Short mmCIF file of N, CA, C and O in Angstrom, two decimals:
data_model
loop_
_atom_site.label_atom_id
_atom_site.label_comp_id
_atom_site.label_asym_id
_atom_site.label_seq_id
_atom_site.Cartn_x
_atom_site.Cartn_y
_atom_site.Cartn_z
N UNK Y 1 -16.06 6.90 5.76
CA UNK Y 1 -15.69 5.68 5.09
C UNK Y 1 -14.16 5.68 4.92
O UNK Y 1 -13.63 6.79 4.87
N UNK Y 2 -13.33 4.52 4.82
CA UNK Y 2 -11.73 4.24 4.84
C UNK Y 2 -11.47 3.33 3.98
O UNK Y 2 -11.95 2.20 3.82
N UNK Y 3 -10.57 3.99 3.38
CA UNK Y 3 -10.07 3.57 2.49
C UNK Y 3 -8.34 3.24 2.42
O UNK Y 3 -7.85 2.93 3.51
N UNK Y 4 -7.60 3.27 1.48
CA UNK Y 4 -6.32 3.47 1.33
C UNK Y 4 -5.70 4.20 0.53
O UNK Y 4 -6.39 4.11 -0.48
N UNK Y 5 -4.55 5.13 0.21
CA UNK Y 5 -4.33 5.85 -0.91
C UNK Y 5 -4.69 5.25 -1.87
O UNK Y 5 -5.81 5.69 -2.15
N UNK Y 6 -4.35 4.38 -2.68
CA UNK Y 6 -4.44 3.91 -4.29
C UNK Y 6 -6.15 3.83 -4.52
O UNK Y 6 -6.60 4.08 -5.63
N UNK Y 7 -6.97 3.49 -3.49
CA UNK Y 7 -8.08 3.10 -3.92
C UNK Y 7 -8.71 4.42 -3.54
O UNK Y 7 -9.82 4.51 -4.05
N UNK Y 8 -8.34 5.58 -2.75
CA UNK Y 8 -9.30 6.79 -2.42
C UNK Y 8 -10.21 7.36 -3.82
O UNK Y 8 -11.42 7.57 -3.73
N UNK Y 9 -9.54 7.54 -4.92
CA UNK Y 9 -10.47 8.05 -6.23
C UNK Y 9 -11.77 6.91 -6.58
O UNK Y 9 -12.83 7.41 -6.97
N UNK Y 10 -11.72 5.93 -6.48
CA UNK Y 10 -12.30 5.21 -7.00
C UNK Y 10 -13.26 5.09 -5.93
O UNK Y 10 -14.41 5.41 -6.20
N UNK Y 11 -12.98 4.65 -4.65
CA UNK Y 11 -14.21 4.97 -4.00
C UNK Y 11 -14.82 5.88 -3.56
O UNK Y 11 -15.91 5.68 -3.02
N UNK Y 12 -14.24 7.18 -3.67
CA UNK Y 12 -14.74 8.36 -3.47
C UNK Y 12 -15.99 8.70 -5.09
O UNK Y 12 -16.87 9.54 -5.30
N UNK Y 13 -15.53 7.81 -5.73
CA UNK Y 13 -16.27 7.66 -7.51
C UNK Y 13 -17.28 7.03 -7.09
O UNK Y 13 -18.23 7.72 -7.43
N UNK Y 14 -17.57 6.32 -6.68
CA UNK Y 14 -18.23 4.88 -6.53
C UNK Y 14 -19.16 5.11 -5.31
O UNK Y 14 -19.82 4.15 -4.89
N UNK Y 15 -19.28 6.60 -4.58
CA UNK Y 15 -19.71 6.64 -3.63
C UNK Y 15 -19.94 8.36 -3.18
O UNK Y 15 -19.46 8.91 -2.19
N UNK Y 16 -20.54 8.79 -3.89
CA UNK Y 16 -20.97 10.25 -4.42
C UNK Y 16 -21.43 11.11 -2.97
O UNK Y 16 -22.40 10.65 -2.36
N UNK Y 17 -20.89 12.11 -2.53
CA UNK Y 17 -21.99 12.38 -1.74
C UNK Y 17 -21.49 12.42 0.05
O UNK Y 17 -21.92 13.17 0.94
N UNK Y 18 -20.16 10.99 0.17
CA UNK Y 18 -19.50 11.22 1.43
C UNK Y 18 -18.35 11.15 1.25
O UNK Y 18 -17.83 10.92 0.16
N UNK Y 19 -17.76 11.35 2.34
CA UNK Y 19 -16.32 11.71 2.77
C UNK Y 19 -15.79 10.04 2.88
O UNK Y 19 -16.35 9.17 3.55
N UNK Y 20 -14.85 9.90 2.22
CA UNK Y 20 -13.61 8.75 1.78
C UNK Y 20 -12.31 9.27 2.45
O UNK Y 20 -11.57 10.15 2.02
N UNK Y 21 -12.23 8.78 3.22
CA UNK Y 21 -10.73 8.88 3.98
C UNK Y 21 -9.63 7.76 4.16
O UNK Y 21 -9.65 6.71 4.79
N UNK Y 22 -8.55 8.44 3.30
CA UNK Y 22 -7.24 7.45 3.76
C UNK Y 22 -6.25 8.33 4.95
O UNK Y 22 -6.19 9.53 5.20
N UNK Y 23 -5.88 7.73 5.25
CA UNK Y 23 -5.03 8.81 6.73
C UNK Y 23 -5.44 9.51 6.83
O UNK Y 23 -6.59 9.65 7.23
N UNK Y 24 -4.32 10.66 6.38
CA UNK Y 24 -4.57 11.75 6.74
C UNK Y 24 -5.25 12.96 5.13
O UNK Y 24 -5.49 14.17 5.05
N UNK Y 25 -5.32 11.77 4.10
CA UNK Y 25 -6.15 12.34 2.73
C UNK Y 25 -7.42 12.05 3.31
O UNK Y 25 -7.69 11.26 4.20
N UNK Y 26 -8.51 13.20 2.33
CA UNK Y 26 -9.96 12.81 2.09
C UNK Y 26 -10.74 13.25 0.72
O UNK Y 26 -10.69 14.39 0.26
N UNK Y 27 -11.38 12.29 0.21
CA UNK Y 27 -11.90 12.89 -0.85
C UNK Y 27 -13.50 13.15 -0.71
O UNK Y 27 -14.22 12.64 0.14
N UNK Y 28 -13.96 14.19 -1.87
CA UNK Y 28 -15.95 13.97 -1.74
C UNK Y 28 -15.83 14.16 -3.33
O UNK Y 28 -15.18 14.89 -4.07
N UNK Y 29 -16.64 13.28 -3.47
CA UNK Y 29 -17.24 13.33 -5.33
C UNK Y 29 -18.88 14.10 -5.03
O UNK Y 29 -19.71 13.70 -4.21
N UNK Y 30 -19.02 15.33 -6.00
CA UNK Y 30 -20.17 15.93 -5.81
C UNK Y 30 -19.96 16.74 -6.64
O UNK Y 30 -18.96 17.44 -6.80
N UNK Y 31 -21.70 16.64 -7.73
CA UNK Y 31 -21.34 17.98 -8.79
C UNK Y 31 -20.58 17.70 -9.92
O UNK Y 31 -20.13 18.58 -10.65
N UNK Y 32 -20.42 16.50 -10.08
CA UNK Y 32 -19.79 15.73 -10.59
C UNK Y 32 -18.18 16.15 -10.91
O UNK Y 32 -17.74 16.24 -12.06
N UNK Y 33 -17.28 16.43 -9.55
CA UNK Y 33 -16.19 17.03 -9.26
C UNK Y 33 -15.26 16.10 -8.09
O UNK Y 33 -15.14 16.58 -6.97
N UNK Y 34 -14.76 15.04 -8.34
CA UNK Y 34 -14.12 15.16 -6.72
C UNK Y 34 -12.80 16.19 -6.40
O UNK Y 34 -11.88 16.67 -7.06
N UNK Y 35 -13.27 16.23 -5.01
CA UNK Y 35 -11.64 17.18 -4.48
C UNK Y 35 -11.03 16.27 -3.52
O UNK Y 35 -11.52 15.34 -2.89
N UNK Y 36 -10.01 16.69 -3.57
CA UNK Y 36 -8.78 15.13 -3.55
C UNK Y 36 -8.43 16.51 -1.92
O UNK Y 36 -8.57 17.63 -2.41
N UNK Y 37 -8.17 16.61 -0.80
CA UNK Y 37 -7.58 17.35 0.40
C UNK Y 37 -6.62 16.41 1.00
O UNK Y 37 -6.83 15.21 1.12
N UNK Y 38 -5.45 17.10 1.41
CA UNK Y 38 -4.81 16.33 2.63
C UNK Y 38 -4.59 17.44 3.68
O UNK Y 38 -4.11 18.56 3.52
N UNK Y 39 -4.92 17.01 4.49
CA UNK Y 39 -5.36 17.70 6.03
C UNK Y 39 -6.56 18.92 5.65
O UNK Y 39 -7.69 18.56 5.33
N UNK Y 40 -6.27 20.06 5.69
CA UNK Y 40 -7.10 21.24 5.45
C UNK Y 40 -6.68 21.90 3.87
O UNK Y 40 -7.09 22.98 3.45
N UNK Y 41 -6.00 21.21 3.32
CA UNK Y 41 -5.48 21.85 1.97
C UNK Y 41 -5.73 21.34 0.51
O UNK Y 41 -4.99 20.57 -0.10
N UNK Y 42 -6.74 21.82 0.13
CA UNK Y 42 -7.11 21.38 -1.21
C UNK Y 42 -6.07 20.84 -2.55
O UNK Y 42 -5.25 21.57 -3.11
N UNK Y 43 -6.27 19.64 -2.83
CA UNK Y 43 -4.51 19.38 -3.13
C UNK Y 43 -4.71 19.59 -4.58
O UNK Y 43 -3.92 20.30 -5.21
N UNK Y 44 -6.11 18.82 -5.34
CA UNK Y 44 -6.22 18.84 -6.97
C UNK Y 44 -8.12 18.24 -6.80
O UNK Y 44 -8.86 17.66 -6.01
N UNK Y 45 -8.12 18.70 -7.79
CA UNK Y 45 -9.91 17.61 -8.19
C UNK Y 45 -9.70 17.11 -9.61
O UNK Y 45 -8.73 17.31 -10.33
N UNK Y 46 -11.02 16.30 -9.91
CA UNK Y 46 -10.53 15.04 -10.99
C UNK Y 46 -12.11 15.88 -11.42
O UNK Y 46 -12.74 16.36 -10.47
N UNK Y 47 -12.69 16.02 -12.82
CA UNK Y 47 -14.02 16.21 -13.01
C UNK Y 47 -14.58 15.02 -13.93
O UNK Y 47 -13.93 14.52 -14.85
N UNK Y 48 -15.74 14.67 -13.59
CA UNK Y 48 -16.14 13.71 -14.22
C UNK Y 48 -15.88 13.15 -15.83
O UNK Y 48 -16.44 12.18 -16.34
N UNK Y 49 -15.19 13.77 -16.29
CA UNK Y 49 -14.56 13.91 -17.71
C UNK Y 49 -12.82 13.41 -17.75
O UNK Y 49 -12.15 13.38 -18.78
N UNK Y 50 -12.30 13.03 -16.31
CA UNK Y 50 -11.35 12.62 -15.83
C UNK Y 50 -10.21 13.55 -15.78
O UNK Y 50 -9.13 13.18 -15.33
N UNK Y 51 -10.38 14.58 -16.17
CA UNK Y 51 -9.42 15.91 -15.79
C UNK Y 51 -9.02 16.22 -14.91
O UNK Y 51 -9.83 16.74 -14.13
N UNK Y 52 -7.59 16.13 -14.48
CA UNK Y 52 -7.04 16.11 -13.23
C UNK Y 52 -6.88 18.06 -13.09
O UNK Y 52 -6.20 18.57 -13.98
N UNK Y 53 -7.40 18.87 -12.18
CA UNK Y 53 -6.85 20.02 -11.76
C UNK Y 53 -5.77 20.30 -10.66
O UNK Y 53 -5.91 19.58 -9.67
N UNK Y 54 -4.92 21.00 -10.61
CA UNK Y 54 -3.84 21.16 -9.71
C UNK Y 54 -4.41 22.11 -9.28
O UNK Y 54 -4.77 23.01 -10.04
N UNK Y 55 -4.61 22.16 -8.01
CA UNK Y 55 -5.26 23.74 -6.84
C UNK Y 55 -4.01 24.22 -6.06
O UNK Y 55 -3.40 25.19 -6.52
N UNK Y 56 -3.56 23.61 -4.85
CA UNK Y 56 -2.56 23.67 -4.37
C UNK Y 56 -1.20 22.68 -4.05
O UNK Y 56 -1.42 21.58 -3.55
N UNK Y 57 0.11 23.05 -4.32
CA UNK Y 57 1.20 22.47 -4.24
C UNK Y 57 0.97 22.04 -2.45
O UNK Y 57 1.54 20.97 -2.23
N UNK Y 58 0.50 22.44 -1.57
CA UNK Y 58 0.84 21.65 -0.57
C UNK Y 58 1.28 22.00 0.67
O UNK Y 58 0.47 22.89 0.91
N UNK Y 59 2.15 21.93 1.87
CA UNK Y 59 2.69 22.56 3.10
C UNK Y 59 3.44 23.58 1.97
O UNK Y 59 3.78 23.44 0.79
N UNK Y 60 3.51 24.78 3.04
CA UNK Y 60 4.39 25.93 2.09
C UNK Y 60 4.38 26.40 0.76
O UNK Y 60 5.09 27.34 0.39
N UNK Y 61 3.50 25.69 -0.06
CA UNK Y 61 3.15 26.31 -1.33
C UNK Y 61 4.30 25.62 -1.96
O UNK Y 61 4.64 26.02 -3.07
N UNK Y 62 5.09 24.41 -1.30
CA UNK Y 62 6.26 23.82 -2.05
C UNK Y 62 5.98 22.08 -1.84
O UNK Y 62 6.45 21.19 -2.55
N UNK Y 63 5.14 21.89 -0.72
CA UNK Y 63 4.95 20.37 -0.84
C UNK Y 63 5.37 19.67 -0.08
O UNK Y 63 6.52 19.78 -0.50
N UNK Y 64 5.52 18.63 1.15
CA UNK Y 64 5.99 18.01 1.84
C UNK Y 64 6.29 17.18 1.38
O UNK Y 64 5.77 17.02 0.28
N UNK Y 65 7.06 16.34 1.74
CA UNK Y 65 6.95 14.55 1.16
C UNK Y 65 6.17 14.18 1.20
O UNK Y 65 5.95 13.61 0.13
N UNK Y 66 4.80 14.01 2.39
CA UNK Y 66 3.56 13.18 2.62
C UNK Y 66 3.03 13.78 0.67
O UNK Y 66 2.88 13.26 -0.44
N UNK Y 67 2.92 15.35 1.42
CA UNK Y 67 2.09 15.65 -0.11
C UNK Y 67 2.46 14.98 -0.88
O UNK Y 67 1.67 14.08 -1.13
N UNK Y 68 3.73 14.96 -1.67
CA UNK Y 68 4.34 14.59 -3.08
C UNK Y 68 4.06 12.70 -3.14
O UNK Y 68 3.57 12.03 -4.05
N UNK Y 69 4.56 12.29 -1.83
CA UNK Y 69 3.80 11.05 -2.40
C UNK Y 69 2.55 10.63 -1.85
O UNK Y 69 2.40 9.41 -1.73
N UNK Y 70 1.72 11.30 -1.52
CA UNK Y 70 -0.13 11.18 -1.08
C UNK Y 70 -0.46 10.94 -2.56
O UNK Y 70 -0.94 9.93 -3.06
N UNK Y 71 0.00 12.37 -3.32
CA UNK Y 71 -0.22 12.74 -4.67
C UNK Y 71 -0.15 11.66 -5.79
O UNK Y 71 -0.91 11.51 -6.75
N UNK Y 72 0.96 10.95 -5.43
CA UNK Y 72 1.62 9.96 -6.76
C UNK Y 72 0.97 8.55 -6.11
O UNK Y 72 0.82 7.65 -6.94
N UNK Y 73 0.69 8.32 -5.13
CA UNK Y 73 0.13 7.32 -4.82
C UNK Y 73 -1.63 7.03 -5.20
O UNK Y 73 -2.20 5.97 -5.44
N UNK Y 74 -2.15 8.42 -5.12
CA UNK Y 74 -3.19 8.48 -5.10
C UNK Y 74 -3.51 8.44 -6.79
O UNK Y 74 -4.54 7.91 -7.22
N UNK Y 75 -2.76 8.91 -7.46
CA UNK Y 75 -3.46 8.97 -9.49
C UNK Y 75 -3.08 7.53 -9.51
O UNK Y 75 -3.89 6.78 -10.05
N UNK Y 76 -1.68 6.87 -8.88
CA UNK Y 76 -1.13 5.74 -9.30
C UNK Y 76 -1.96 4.64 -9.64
O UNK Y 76 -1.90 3.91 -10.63
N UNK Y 77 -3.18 4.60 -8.14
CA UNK Y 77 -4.14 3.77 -8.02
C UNK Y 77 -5.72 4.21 -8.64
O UNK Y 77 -6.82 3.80 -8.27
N UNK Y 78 -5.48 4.91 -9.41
CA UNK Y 78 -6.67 5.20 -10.02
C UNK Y 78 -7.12 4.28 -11.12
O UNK Y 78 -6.37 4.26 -12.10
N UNK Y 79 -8.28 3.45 -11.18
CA UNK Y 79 -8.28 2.96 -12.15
C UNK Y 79 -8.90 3.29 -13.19
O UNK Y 79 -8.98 2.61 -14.22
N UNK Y 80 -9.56 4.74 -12.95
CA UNK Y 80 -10.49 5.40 -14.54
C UNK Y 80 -9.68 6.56 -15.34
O UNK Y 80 -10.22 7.38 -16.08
N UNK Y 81 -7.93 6.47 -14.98
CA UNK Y 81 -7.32 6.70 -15.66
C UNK Y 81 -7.07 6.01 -16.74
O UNK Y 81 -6.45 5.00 -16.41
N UNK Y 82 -7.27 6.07 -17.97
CA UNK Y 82 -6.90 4.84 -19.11
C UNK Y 82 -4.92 5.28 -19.16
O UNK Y 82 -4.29 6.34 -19.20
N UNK Y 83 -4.50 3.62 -19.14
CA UNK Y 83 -3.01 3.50 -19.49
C UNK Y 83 -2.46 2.84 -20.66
O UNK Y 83 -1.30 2.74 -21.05
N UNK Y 84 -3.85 2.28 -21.25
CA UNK Y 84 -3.19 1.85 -22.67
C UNK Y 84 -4.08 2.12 -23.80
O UNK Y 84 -5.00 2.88 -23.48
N UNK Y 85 -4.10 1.77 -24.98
CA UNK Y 85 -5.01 2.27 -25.91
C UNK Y 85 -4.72 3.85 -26.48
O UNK Y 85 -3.88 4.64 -26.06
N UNK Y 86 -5.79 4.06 -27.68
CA UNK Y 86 -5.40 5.47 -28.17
C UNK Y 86 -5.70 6.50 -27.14
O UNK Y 86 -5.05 7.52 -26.94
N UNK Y 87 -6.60 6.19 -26.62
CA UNK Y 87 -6.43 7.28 -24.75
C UNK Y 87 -5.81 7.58 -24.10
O UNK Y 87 -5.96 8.63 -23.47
N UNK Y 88 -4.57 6.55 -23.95
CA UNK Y 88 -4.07 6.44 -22.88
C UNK Y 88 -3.02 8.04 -22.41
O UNK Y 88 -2.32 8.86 -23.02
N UNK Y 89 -3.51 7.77 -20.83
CA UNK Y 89 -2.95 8.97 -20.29
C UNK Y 89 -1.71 8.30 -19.11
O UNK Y 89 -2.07 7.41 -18.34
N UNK Y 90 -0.10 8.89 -19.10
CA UNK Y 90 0.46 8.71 -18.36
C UNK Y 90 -0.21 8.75 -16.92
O UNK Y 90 -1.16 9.40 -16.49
N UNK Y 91 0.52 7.95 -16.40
CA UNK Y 91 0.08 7.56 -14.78
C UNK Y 91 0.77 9.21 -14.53
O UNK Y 91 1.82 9.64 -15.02
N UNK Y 92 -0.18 9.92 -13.64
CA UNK Y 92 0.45 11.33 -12.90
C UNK Y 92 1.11 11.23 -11.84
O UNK Y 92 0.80 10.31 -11.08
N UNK Y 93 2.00 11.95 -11.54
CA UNK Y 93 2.72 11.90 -9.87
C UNK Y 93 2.53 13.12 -10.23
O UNK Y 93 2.04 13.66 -11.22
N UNK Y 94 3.33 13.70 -8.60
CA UNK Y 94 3.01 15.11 -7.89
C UNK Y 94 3.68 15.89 -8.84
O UNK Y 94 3.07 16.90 -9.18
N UNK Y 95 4.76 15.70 -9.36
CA UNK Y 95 6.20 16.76 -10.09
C UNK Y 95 5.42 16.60 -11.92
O UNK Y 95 5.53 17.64 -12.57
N UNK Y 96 4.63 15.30 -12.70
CA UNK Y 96 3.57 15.87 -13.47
C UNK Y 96 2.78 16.69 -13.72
O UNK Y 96 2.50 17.50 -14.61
N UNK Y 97 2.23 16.06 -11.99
CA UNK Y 97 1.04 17.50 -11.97
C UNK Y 97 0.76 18.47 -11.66
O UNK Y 97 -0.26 19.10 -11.93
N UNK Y 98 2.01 18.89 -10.75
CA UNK Y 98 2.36 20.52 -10.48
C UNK Y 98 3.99 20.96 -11.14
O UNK Y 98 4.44 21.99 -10.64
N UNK Y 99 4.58 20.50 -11.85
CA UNK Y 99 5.38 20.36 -12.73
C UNK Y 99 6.94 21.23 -11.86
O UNK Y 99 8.02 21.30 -12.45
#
């Protein structure tokens, strides 16, 4: 299934079970876990509780550009991040979430 960066979380949410691909990202929601990959490299997973994990920084253990903005494109368009209200969680980019 194809998608686009901003919308990969949400339909990878919305669709449990297969592979969601934007380029060269792919996500699978399962276990109630998705893992967010670009090419062969596990980049972060989100758990059904909306907890973003950082696994790996990326080419070289430092990050390419694709990575850094796959990364910021991809939370950007998330929409089961809450951005306003007493919840609200900053929108993540790559340098957030691997700091």
């Amino acid at each position: 299934m194809q998608t686009s960066l901003p919308k990969l979380l949400d339909v990878s949410r919305a669709n449990p079970d297969r592979d969601v691909k934007a380029s060269t990202w792919e996500a699978n929601t399962h276990a109630g876990q998705t893992d967010v990959w670009h090419y062969d490299t596990l980049m972060f997973t989100v758990s059904d509780d909306r907890d973003v994990t950082p696994i790996s920084r990326g080419f070289k253990g430092i990050g390419s550009q694709s990575d850094k903005a796959g990364v910021s494109r991809i939370l950007q368009g998330w929409s089961e991040m809450p951005t306003t209200g007493p919840d609200r969680v900053p929108v993540l980019t790559y340098a957030a979430l691997y700091g």
